[in-house]
mmCIF file with all atom_site columns, C-alpha atoms in Angstrom:
data_model
loop_
_atom_site.group_PDB
_atom_site.id
_atom_site.type_symbol
_atom_site.label_atom_id
_atom_site.label_alt_id
_atom_site.label_comp_id
_atom_site.label_asym_id
_atom_site.label_entity_id
_atom_site.label_seq_id
_atom_site.pdbx_PDB_ins_code
_atom_site.Cartn_x
_atom_site.Cartn_y
_atom_site.Cartn_z
_atom_site.occupancy
_atom_site.B_iso_or_equiv
_atom_site.pdbx_formal_charge
_atom_site.auth_seq_id
_atom_site.auth_comp_id
_atom_site.auth_asym_id
_atom_site.auth_atom_id
_atom_site.pdbx_PDB_model_num
ATOM 1  C CA . MET Y 1 1  ? 11.606 -87.219 -32.269 1.00 0.00 ? 1  MET Y CA 1
ATOM 2  C CA . THR Y 1 2  ? 10.529 -86.463 -28.730 1.00 0.00 ? 2  THR Y CA 1
ATOM 3  C CA . GLU Y 1 3  ? 6.854  -86.727 -27.877 1.00 0.00 ? 3  GLU Y CA 1
ATOM 4  C CA . HIS Y 1 4  ? 5.505  -84.746 -24.928 1.00 0.00 ? 4  HIS Y CA 1
ATOM 5  C CA . LYS Y 1 5  ? 2.381  -85.320 -22.930 1.00 0.00 ? 5  LYS Y CA 1
ATOM 6  C CA . ASP Y 1 6  ? 1.566  -81.642 -23.555 1.00 0.00 ? 6  ASP Y CA 1
ATOM 7  C CA . GLY Y 1 7  ? 2.184  -81.646 -27.268 1.00 0.00 ? 7  GLY Y CA 1
ATOM 8  C CA . PRO Y 1 8  ? 4.106  -82.897 -30.261 1.00 0.00 ? 8  PRO Y CA 1
ATOM 9  C CA . SER Y 1 9  ? 7.824  -82.635 -30.794 1.00 0.00 ? 9  SER Y CA 1
ATOM 10 C CA . ALA Y 1 10 ? 9.142  -79.249 -31.880 1.00 0.00 ? 10 ALA Y CA 1
ATOM 11 C CA . ARG Y 1 11 ? 9.978  -80.565 -35.346 1.00 0.00 ? 11 ARG Y CA 1
ATOM 12 C CA . MET Y 1 12 ? 6.334  -81.422 -35.949 1.00 0.00 ? 12 MET Y CA 1
ATOM 13 C CA . LEU Y 1 13 ? 5.095  -77.886 -35.191 1.00 0.00 ? 13 LEU Y CA 1
ATOM 14 C CA . ASP Y 1 14 ? 4.412  -75.435 -37.976 1.00 0.00 ? 14 ASP Y CA 1
ATOM 15 C CA . ASP Y 1 15 ? 6.176  -72.068 -37.672 1.00 0.00 ? 15 ASP Y CA 1
ATOM 16 C CA . GLY Y 1 16 ? 3.214  -70.312 -36.055 1.00 0.00 ? 16 GLY Y CA 1
ATOM 17 C CA . ARG Y 1 17 ? 2.733  -72.971 -33.398 1.00 0.00 ? 17 ARG Y CA 1
ATOM 18 C CA . LEU Y 1 18 ? 6.476  -73.112 -32.739 1.00 0.00 ? 18 LEU Y CA 1
ATOM 19 C CA . LEU Y 1 19 ? 6.517  -69.383 -32.027 1.00 0.00 ? 19 LEU Y CA 1
ATOM 20 C CA . LYS Y 1 20 ? 3.474  -69.657 -29.752 1.00 0.00 ? 20 LYS Y CA 1
ATOM 21 C CA . GLU Y 1 21 ? 5.087  -72.510 -27.824 1.00 0.00 ? 21 GLU Y CA 1
ATOM 22 C CA . LEU Y 1 22 ? 8.265  -70.439 -27.438 1.00 0.00 ? 22 LEU Y CA 1
ATOM 23 C CA . GLU Y 1 23 ? 6.263  -67.476 -26.155 1.00 0.00 ? 23 GLU Y CA 1
ATOM 24 C CA . VAL Y 1 24 ? 4.595  -69.678 -23.548 1.00 0.00 ? 24 VAL Y CA 1
ATOM 25 C CA . VAL Y 1 25 ? 7.808  -71.249 -22.251 1.00 0.00 ? 25 VAL Y CA 1
ATOM 26 C CA . HIS Y 1 26 ? 9.525  -67.874 -22.050 1.00 0.00 ? 26 HIS Y CA 1
ATOM 27 C CA . ARG Y 1 27 ? 6.565  -66.314 -20.281 1.00 0.00 ? 27 ARG Y CA 1
ATOM 28 C CA . THR Y 1 28 ? 6.333  -69.144 -17.719 1.00 0.00 ? 28 THR Y CA 1
ATOM 29 C CA . ARG Y 1 29 ? 10.053 -69.589 -17.070 1.00 0.00 ? 29 ARG Y CA 1
ATOM 30 C CA . HIS Y 1 30 ? 10.353 -67.297 -14.058 1.00 0.00 ? 30 HIS Y CA 1
ATOM 31 C CA . GLU Y 1 31 ? 7.355  -68.792 -12.272 1.00 0.00 ? 31 GLU Y CA 1
ATOM 32 C CA . THR Y 1 32 ? 8.607  -72.316 -12.926 1.00 0.00 ? 32 THR Y CA 1
ATOM 33 C CA . LEU Y 1 33 ? 12.041 -71.405 -11.607 1.00 0.00 ? 33 LEU Y CA 1
ATOM 34 C CA . LEU Y 1 34 ? 10.639 -69.883 -8.417  1.00 0.00 ? 34 LEU Y CA 1
ATOM 35 C CA . TYR Y 1 35 ? 7.755  -72.206 -7.628  1.00 0.00 ? 35 TYR Y CA 1
ATOM 36 C CA . GLY Y 1 36 ? 8.078  -75.380 -9.690  1.00 0.00 ? 36 GLY Y CA 1
ATOM 37 C CA . SER Y 1 37 ? 9.356  -78.692 -8.404  1.00 0.00 ? 37 SER Y CA 1
ATOM 38 C CA . ASP Y 1 38 ? 12.752 -79.945 -9.512  1.00 0.00 ? 38 ASP Y CA 1
ATOM 39 C CA . ASP Y 1 39 ? 10.998 -82.211 -12.010 1.00 0.00 ? 39 ASP Y CA 1
ATOM 40 C CA . ALA Y 1 40 ? 8.887  -79.354 -13.359 1.00 0.00 ? 40 ALA Y CA 1
ATOM 41 C CA . LEU Y 1 41 ? 11.968 -77.190 -13.806 1.00 0.00 ? 41 LEU Y CA 1
ATOM 42 C CA . ALA Y 1 42 ? 13.852 -79.998 -15.557 1.00 0.00 ? 42 ALA Y CA 1
ATOM 43 C CA . THR Y 1 43 ? 10.909 -80.625 -17.886 1.00 0.00 ? 43 THR Y CA 1
ATOM 44 C CA . HIS Y 1 44 ? 10.535 -76.906 -18.597 1.00 0.00 ? 44 HIS Y CA 1
ATOM 45 C CA . THR Y 1 45 ? 14.259 -76.587 -19.322 1.00 0.00 ? 45 THR Y CA 1
ATOM 46 C CA . ALA Y 1 46 ? 14.226 -79.559 -21.689 1.00 0.00 ? 46 ALA Y CA 1
ATOM 47 C CA . ARG Y 1 47 ? 11.179 -78.276 -23.575 1.00 0.00 ? 47 ARG Y CA 1
ATOM 48 C CA . THR Y 1 48 ? 12.623 -74.780 -23.841 1.00 0.00 ? 48 THR Y CA 1
ATOM 49 C CA . LYS Y 1 49 ? 15.890 -76.175 -25.176 1.00 0.00 ? 49 LYS Y CA 1
ATOM 50 C CA . GLU Y 1 50 ? 14.058 -78.348 -27.716 1.00 0.00 ? 50 GLU Y CA 1
ATOM 51 C CA . LEU Y 1 51 ? 11.879 -75.477 -28.975 1.00 0.00 ? 51 LEU Y CA 1
ATOM 52 C CA . GLU Y 1 52 ? 14.765 -73.009 -29.170 1.00 0.00 ? 52 GLU Y CA 1
ATOM 53 C CA . ALA Y 1 53 ? 16.992 -75.517 -30.987 1.00 0.00 ? 53 ALA Y CA 1
ATOM 54 C CA . GLU Y 1 54 ? 14.260 -76.116 -33.546 1.00 0.00 ? 54 GLU Y CA 1
ATOM 55 C CA . TYR Y 1 55 ? 13.780 -72.383 -34.081 1.00 0.00 ? 55 TYR Y CA 1
ATOM 56 C CA . VAL Y 1 56 ? 17.536 -71.915 -34.584 1.00 0.00 ? 56 VAL Y CA 1
ATOM 57 C CA . ARG Y 1 57 ? 17.620 -74.895 -36.968 1.00 0.00 ? 57 ARG Y CA 1
ATOM 58 C CA . ARG Y 1 58 ? 14.875 -73.336 -39.081 1.00 0.00 ? 58 ARG Y CA 1
ATOM 59 C CA . HIS Y 1 59 ? 16.280 -69.814 -38.935 1.00 0.00 ? 59 HIS Y CA 1
ATOM 60 C CA . PRO Y 1 60 ? 20.087 -70.112 -38.863 1.00 0.00 ? 60 PRO Y CA 1
ATOM 61 C CA . GLY Y 1 61 ? 20.653 -66.526 -40.028 1.00 0.00 ? 61 GLY Y CA 1
ATOM 62 C CA . ARG Y 1 62 ? 18.534 -64.905 -37.337 1.00 0.00 ? 62 ARG Y CA 1
ATOM 63 C CA . ALA Y 1 63 ? 21.486 -63.688 -35.259 1.00 0.00 ? 63 ALA Y CA 1
ATOM 64 C CA . GLN Y 1 64 ? 23.263 -62.233 -38.254 1.00 0.00 ? 64 GLN Y CA 1
ATOM 65 C CA . THR Y 1 65 ? 20.840 -59.331 -38.567 1.00 0.00 ? 65 THR Y CA 1
ATOM 66 C CA . SER Y 1 66 ? 22.817 -56.183 -37.903 1.00 0.00 ? 66 SER Y CA 1
ATOM 67 C CA . GLY Y 1 67 ? 20.026 -54.737 -35.761 1.00 0.00 ? 67 GLY Y CA 1
ATOM 68 C CA . ARG Y 1 68 ? 20.676 -57.377 -33.083 1.00 0.00 ? 68 ARG Y CA 1
ATOM 69 C CA . THR Y 1 69 ? 24.278 -56.269 -32.531 1.00 0.00 ? 69 THR Y CA 1
ATOM 70 C CA . ARG Y 1 70 ? 25.493 -53.316 -30.478 1.00 0.00 ? 70 ARG Y CA 1
ATOM 71 C CA . GLU Y 1 71 ? 26.452 -51.513 -33.674 1.00 0.00 ? 71 GLU Y CA 1
ATOM 72 C CA . GLY Y 1 72 ? 23.017 -52.189 -35.162 1.00 0.00 ? 72 GLY Y CA 1
ATOM 73 C CA . ALA Y 1 73 ? 21.298 -50.994 -32.000 1.00 0.00 ? 73 ALA Y CA 1
ATOM 74 C CA . ARG Y 1 74 ? 23.303 -47.770 -32.083 1.00 0.00 ? 74 ARG Y CA 1
ATOM 75 C CA . ALA Y 1 75 ? 22.257 -47.260 -35.695 1.00 0.00 ? 75 ALA Y CA 1
ATOM 76 C CA . ARG Y 1 76 ? 18.592 -47.364 -34.574 1.00 0.00 ? 76 ARG Y CA 1
ATOM 77 C CA . THR Y 1 77 ? 18.972 -44.452 -32.147 1.00 0.00 ? 77 THR Y CA 1
ATOM 78 C CA . PRO Y 1 78 ? 17.195 -41.226 -33.120 1.00 0.00 ? 78 PRO Y CA 1
ATOM 79 C CA . GLU Y 1 79 ? 20.531 -39.387 -33.356 1.00 0.00 ? 79 GLU Y CA 1
ATOM 80 C CA . ALA Y 1 80 ? 21.862 -41.861 -35.907 1.00 0.00 ? 80 ALA Y CA 1
ATOM 81 C CA . GLN Y 1 81 ? 18.658 -41.820 -37.931 1.00 0.00 ? 81 GLN Y CA 1
ATOM 82 C CA . HIS Y 1 82 ? 18.716 -38.018 -38.195 1.00 0.00 ? 82 HIS Y CA 1
ATOM 83 C CA . GLY Y 1 83 ? 22.439 -37.751 -38.834 1.00 0.00 ? 83 GLY Y CA 1
ATOM 84 C CA . GLU Y 1 84 ? 23.127 -35.827 -35.642 1.00 0.00 ? 84 GLU Y CA 1
#
């Protein structure tokens, strides 16, 4: 288990905290890429990878939802919902 100076390992987070941590790293990614040092970017990348891997481990079927595919997205269009 990896300990971080800014928080516990991803495996120790409950689902709500894991999602909040993911929101933060996704929101701060662009700024870190543009303005962060090489070390900051490497740390950010490692933390993002750890959090995302934990989310995928907990929710292995998340990508199998038909709404996340092109076909599923087409099915959500107003035309498809109204049979046009």
